[in-house]
Short mmCIF file of N, CA and C in Angstrom, two decimals:
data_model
loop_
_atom_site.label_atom_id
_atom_site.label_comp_id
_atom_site.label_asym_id
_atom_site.label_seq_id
_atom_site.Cartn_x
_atom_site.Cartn_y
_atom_site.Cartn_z
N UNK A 26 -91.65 9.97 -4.27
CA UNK A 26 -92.83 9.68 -3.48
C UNK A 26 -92.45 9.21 -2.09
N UNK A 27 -91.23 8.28 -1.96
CA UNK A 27 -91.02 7.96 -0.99
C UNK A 27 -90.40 8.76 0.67
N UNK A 28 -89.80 9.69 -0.23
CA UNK A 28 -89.39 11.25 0.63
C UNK A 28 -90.84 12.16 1.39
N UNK A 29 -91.71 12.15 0.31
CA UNK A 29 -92.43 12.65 0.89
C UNK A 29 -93.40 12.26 1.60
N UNK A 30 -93.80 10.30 1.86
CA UNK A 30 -94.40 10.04 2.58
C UNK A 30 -93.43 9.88 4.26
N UNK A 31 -92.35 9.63 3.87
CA UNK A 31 -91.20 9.58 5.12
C UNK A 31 -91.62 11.32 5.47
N UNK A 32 -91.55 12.44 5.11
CA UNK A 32 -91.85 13.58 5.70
C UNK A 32 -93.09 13.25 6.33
N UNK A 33 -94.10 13.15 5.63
CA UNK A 33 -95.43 13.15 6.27
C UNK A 33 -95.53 12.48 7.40
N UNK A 34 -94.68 10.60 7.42
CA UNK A 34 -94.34 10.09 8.40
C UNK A 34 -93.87 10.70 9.67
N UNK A 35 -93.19 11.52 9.75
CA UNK A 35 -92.05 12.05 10.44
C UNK A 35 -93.06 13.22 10.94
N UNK A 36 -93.92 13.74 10.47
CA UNK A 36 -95.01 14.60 10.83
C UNK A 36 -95.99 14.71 11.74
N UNK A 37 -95.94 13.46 11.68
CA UNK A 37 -97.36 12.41 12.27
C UNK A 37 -96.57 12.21 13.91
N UNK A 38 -95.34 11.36 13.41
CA UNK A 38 -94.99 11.15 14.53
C UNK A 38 -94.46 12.69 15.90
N UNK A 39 -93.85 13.16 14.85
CA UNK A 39 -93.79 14.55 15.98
C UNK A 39 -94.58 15.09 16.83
N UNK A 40 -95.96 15.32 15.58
CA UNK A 40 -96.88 15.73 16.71
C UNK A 40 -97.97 14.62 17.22
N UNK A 41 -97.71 13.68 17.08
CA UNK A 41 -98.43 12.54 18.66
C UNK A 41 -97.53 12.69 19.72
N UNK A 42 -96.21 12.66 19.37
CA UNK A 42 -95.25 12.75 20.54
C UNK A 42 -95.10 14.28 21.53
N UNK A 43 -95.47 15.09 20.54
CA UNK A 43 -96.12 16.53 21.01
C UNK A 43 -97.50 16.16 21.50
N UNK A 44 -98.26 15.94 21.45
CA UNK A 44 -99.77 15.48 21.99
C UNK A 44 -99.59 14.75 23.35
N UNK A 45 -98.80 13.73 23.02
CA UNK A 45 -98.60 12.96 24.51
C UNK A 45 -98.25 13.77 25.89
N UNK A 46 -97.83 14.91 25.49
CA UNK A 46 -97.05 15.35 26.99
C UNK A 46 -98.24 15.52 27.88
N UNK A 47 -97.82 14.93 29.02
CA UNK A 47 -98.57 15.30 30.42
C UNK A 47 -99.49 16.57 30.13
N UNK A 48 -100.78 17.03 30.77
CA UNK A 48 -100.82 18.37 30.82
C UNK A 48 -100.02 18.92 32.24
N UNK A 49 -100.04 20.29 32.14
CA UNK A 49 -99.46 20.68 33.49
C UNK A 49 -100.17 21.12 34.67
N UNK A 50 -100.15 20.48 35.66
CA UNK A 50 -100.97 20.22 37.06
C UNK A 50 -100.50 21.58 37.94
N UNK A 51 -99.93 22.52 37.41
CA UNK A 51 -100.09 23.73 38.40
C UNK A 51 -98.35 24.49 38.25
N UNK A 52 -99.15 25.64 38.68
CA UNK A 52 -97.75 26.79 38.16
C UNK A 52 -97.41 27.35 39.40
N UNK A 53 -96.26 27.32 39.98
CA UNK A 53 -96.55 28.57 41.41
C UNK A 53 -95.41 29.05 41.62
N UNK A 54 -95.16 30.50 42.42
CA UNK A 54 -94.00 30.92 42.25
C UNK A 54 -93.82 30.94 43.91
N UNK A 55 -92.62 30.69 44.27
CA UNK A 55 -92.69 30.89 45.72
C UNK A 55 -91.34 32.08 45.95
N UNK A 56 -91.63 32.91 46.73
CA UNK A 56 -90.91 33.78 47.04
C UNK A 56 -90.18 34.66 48.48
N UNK A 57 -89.27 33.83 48.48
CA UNK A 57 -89.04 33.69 50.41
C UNK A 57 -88.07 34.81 50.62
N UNK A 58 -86.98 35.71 49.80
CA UNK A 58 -86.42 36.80 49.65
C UNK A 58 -86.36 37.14 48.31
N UNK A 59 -86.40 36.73 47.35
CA UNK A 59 -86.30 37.65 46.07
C UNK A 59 -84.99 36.38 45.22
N UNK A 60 -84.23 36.17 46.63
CA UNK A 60 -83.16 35.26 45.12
C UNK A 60 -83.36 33.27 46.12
N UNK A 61 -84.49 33.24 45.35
CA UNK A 61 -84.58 31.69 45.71
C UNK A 61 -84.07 30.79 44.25
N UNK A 62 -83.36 29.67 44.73
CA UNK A 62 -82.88 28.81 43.45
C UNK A 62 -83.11 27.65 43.91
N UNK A 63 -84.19 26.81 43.50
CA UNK A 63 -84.94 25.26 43.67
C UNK A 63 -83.48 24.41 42.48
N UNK A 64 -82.83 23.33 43.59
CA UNK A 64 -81.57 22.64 42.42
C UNK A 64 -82.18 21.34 42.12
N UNK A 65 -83.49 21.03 43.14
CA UNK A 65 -84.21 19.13 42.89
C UNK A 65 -85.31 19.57 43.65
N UNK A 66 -86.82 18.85 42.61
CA UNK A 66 -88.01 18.45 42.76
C UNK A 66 -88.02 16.91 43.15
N UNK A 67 -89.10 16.14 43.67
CA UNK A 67 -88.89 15.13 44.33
C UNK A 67 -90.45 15.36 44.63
N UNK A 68 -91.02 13.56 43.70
CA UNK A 68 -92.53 14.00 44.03
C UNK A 68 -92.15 12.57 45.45
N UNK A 69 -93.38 13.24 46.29
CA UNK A 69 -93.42 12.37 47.35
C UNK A 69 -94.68 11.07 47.05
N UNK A 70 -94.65 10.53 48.38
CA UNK A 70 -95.49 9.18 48.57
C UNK A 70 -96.94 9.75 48.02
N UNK A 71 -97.29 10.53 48.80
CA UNK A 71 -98.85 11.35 49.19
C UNK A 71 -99.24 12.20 47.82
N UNK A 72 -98.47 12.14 47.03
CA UNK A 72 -98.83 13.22 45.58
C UNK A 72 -98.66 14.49 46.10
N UNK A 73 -97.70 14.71 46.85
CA UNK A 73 -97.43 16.17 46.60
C UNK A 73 -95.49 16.57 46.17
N UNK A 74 -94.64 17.20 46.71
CA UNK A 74 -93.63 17.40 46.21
C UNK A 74 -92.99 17.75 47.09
N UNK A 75 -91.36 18.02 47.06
CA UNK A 75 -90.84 18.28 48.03
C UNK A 75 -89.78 18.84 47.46
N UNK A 76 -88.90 20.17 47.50
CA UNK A 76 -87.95 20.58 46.45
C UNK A 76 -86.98 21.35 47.65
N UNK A 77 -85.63 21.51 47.15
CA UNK A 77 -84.59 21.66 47.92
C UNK A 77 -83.61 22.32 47.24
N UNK A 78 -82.89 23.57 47.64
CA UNK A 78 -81.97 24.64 46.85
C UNK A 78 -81.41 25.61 48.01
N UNK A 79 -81.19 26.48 47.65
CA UNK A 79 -81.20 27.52 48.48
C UNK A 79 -81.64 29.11 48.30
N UNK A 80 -81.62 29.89 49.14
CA UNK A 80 -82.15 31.46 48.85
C UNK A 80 -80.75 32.28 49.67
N UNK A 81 -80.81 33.44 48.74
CA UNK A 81 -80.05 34.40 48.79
C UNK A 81 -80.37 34.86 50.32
N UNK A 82 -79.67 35.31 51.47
CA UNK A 82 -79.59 36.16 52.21
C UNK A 82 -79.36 37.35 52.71
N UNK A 83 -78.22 37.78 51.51
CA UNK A 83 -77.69 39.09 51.50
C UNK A 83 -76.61 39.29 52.39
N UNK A 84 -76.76 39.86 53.71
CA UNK A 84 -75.19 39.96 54.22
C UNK A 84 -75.13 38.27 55.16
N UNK A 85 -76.22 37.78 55.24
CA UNK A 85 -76.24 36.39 55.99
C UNK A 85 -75.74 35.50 54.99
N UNK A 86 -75.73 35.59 53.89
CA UNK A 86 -75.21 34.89 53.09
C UNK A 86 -76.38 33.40 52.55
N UNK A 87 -75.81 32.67 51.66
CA UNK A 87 -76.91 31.89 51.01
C UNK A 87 -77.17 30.35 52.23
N UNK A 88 -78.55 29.85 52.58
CA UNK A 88 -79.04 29.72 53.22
C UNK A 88 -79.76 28.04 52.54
N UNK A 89 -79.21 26.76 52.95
CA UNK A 89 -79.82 25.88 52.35
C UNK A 89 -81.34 26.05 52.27
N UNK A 90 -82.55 25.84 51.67
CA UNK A 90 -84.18 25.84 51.89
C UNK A 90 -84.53 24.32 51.36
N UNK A 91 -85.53 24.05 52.24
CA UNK A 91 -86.50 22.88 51.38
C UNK A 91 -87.83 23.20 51.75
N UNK A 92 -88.67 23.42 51.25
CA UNK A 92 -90.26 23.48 50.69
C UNK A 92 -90.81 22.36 50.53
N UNK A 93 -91.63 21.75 51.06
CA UNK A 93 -92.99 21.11 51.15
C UNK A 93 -94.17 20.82 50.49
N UNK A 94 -94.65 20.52 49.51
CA UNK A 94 -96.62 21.35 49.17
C UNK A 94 -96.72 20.16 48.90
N UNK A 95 -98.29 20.41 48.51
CA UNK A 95 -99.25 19.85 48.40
C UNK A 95 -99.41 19.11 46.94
N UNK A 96 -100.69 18.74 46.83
CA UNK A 96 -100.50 18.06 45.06
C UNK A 96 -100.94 19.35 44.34
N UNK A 97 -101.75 20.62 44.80
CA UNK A 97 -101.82 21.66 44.21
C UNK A 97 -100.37 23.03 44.28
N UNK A 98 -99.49 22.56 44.48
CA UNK A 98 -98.51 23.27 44.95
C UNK A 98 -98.01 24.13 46.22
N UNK A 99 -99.53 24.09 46.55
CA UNK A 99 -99.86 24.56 48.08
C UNK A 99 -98.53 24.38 49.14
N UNK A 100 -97.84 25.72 49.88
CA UNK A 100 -96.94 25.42 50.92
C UNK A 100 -97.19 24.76 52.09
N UNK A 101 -97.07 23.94 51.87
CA UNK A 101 -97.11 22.72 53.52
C UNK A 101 -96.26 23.70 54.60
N UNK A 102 -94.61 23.53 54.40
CA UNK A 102 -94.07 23.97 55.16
C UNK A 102 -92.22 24.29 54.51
N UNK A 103 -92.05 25.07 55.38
CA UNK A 103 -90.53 25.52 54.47
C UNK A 103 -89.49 25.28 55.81
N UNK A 104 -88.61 24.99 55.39
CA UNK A 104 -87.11 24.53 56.44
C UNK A 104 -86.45 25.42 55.81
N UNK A 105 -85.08 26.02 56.69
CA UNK A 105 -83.83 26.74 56.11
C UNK A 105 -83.19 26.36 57.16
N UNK A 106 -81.63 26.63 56.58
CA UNK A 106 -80.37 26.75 57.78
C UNK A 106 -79.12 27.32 57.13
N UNK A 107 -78.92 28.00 57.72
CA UNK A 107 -77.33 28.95 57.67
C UNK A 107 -77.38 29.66 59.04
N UNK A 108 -75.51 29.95 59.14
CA UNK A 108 -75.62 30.32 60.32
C UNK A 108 -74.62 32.06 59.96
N UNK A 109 -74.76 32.15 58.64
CA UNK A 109 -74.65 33.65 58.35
C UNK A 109 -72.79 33.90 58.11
N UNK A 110 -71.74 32.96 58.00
CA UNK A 110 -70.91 33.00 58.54
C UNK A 110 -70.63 32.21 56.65
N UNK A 111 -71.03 31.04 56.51
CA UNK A 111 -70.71 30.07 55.60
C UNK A 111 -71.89 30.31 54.50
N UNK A 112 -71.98 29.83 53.59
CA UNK A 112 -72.76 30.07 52.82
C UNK A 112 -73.41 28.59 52.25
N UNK A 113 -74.65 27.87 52.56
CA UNK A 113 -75.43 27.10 52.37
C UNK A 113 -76.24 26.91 50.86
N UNK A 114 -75.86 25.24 50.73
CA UNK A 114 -76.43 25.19 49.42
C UNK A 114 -77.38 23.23 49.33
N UNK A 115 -78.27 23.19 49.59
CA UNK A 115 -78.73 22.14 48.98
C UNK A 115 -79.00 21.57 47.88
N UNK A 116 -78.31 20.46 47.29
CA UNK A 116 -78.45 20.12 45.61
C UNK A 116 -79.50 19.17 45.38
N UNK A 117 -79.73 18.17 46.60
CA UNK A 117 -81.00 16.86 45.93
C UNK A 117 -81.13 16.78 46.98
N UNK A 118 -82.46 15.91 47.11
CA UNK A 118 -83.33 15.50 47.99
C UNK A 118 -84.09 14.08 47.55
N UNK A 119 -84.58 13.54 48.63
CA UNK A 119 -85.31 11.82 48.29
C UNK A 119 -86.22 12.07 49.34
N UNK A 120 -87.15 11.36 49.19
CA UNK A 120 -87.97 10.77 50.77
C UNK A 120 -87.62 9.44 50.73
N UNK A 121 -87.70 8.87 52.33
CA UNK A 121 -87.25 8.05 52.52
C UNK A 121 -88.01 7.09 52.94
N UNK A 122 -87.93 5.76 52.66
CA UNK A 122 -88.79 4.74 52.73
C UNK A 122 -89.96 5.13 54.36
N UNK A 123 -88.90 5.45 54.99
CA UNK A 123 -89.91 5.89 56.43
C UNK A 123 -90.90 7.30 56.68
N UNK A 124 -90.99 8.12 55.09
CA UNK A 124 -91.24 9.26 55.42
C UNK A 124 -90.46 10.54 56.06
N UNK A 125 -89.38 10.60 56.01
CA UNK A 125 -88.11 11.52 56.01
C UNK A 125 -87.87 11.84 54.92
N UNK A 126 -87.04 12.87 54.70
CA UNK A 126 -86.71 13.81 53.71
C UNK A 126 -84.57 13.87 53.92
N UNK A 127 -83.99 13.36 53.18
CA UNK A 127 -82.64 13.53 53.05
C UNK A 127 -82.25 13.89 52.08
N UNK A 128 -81.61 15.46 52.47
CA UNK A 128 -80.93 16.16 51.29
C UNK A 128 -79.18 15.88 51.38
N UNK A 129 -78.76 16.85 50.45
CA UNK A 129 -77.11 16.54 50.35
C UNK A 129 -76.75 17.75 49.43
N UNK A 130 -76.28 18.54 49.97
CA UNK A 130 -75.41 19.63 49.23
C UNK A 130 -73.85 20.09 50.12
N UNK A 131 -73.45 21.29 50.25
CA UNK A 131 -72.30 21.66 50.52
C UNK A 131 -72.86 23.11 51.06
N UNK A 132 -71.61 23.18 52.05
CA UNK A 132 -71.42 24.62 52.58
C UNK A 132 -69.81 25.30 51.94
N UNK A 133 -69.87 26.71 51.95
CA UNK A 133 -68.83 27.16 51.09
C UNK A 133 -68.50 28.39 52.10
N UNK A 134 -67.30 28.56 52.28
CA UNK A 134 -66.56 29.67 53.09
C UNK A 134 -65.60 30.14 52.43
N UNK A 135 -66.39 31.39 51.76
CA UNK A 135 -65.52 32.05 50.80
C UNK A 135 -64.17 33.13 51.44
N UNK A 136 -63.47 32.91 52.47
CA UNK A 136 -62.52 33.44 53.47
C UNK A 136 -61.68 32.49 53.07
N UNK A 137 -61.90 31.28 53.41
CA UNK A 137 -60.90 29.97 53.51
C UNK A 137 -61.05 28.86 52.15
N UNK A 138 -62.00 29.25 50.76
CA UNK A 138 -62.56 29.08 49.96
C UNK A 138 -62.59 27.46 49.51
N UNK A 139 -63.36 27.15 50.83
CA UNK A 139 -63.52 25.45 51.16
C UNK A 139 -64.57 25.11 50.97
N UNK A 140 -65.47 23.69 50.50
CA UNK A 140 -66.48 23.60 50.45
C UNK A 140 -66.51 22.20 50.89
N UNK A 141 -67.90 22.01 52.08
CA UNK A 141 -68.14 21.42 52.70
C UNK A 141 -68.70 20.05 52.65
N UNK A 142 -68.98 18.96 52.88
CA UNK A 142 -70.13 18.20 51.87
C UNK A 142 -71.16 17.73 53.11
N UNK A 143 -72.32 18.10 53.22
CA UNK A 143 -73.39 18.18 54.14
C UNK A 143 -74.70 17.52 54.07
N UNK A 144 -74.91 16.90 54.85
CA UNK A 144 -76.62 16.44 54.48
C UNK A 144 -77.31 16.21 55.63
N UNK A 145 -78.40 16.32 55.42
CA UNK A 145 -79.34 16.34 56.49
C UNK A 145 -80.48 15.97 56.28
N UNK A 146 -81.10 15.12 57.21
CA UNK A 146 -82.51 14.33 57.56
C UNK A 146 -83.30 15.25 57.86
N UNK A 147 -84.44 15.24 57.75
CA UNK A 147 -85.40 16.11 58.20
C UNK A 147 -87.24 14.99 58.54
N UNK A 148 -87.62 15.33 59.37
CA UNK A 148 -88.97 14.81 59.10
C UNK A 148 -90.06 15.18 58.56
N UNK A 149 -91.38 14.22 58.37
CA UNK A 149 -91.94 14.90 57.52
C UNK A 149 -92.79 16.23 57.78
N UNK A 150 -92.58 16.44 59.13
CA UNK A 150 -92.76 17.88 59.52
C UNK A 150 -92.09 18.92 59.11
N UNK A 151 -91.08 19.03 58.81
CA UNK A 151 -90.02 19.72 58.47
C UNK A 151 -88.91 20.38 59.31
N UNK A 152 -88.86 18.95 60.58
CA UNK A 152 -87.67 19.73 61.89
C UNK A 152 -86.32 18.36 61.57
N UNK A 153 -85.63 19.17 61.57
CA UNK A 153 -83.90 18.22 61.46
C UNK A 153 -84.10 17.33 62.63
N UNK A 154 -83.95 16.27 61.93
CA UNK A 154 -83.28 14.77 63.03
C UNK A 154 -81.85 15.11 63.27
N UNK A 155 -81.07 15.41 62.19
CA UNK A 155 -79.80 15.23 62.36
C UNK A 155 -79.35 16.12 60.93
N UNK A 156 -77.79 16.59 61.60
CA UNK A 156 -77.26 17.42 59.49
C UNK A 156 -75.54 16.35 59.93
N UNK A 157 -75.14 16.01 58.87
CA UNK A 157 -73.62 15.52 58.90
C UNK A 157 -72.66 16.74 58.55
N UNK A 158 -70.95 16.94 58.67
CA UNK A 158 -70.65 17.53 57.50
C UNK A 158 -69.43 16.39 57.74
N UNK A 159 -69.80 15.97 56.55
CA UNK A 159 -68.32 14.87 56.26
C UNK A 159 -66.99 15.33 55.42
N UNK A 160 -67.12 16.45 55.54
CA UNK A 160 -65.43 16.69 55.06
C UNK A 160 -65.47 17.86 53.95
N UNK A 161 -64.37 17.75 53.29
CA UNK A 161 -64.24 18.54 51.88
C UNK A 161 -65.37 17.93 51.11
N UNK A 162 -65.77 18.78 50.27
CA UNK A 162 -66.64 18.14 49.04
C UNK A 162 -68.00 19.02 49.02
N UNK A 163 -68.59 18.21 47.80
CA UNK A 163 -69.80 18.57 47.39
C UNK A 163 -70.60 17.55 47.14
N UNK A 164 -71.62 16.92 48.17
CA UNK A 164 -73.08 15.98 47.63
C UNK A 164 -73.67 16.76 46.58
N UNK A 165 -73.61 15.73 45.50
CA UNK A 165 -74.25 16.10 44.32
C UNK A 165 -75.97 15.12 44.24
N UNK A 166 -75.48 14.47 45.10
CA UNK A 166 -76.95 13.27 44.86
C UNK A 166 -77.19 12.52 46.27
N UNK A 167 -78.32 12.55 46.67
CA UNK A 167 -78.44 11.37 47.35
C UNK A 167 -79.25 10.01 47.23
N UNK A 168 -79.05 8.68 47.57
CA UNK A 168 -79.37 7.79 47.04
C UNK A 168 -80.19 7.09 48.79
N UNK A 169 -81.11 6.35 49.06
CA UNK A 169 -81.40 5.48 50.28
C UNK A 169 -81.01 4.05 49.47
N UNK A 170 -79.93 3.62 50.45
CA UNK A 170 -79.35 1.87 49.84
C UNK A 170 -80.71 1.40 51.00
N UNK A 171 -81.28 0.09 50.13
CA UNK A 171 -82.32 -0.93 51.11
C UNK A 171 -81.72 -2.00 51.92
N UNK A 172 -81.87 -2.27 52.52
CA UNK A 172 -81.87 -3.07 53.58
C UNK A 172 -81.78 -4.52 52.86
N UNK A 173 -80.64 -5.40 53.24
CA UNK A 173 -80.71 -6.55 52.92
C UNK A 173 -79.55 -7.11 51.94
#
């Protein structure tokens, strides 16, 4: 008896924990050449989102992107940068206590097969304040340390 109220138990609990999930607030596909790869979502202040990866270029080669929208998924606005030579990759993104956007990925030069470690500010318009490249490596994450 006790097996089978522990099943039934175990039943119950699955599907409330199946019941609980969020519903889903919107589906959208965005398509800026054909090979886009989103590596971090990042909901912002305002309820909308902000996501950061890169897209295929083809002979320009891959091209950091960050995308913008709305709380309906709606495109606000899209940023890119490559300079066709290196090949661009953004991995994460944050907003920043001031309303900026700082990502952190790597550039890769498959000639000299080096990879870069890069990040860049952006505002909430979507125009670069500033990009770093600090050396060998790969930003896997970025973090804002607070003040104090």
């Amino acid at each position: 008896m006790c097996n089978l109220n522990c099943i039934c138990l175990a039943i119950v609990i699955f599907s409330s924990m199946a019941a609980a999930q969020p519903p889903i607030e919107f589906v959208r596909t965005y398509d800026f050449t054909g090979g886009d790869y989103f590596y971090d979502v990042y909901a912002v202040s305002d309820g909308g989102y902000i996501m950061c990866g890169w897209v295929s270029g083809g002979r320009e080669g891959a091209m950091m992107i960050v995308v913008r929208v709305d709380q309906a998924g709606e495109l606000i606005w899209s940023w890119d940068n490559g300079d066709g030579f290196r090949d661009y990759y953004a991995r994460s993104i944050i907003e920043t206590d001031n309303g900026d956007f700082l990502t952190g990925g790597n550039s890769w030069d498959g000639e000299f097969r080096t990879s870069r470690f890069i990040t860049t500010l952006l505002n909430g318009n979507g125009e670069t304040i500033w990009q770093r490249d600090y050396g060998e490596g790969i930003c896997w994450a970025v973090i804002e340390l607070k003040a104090g």
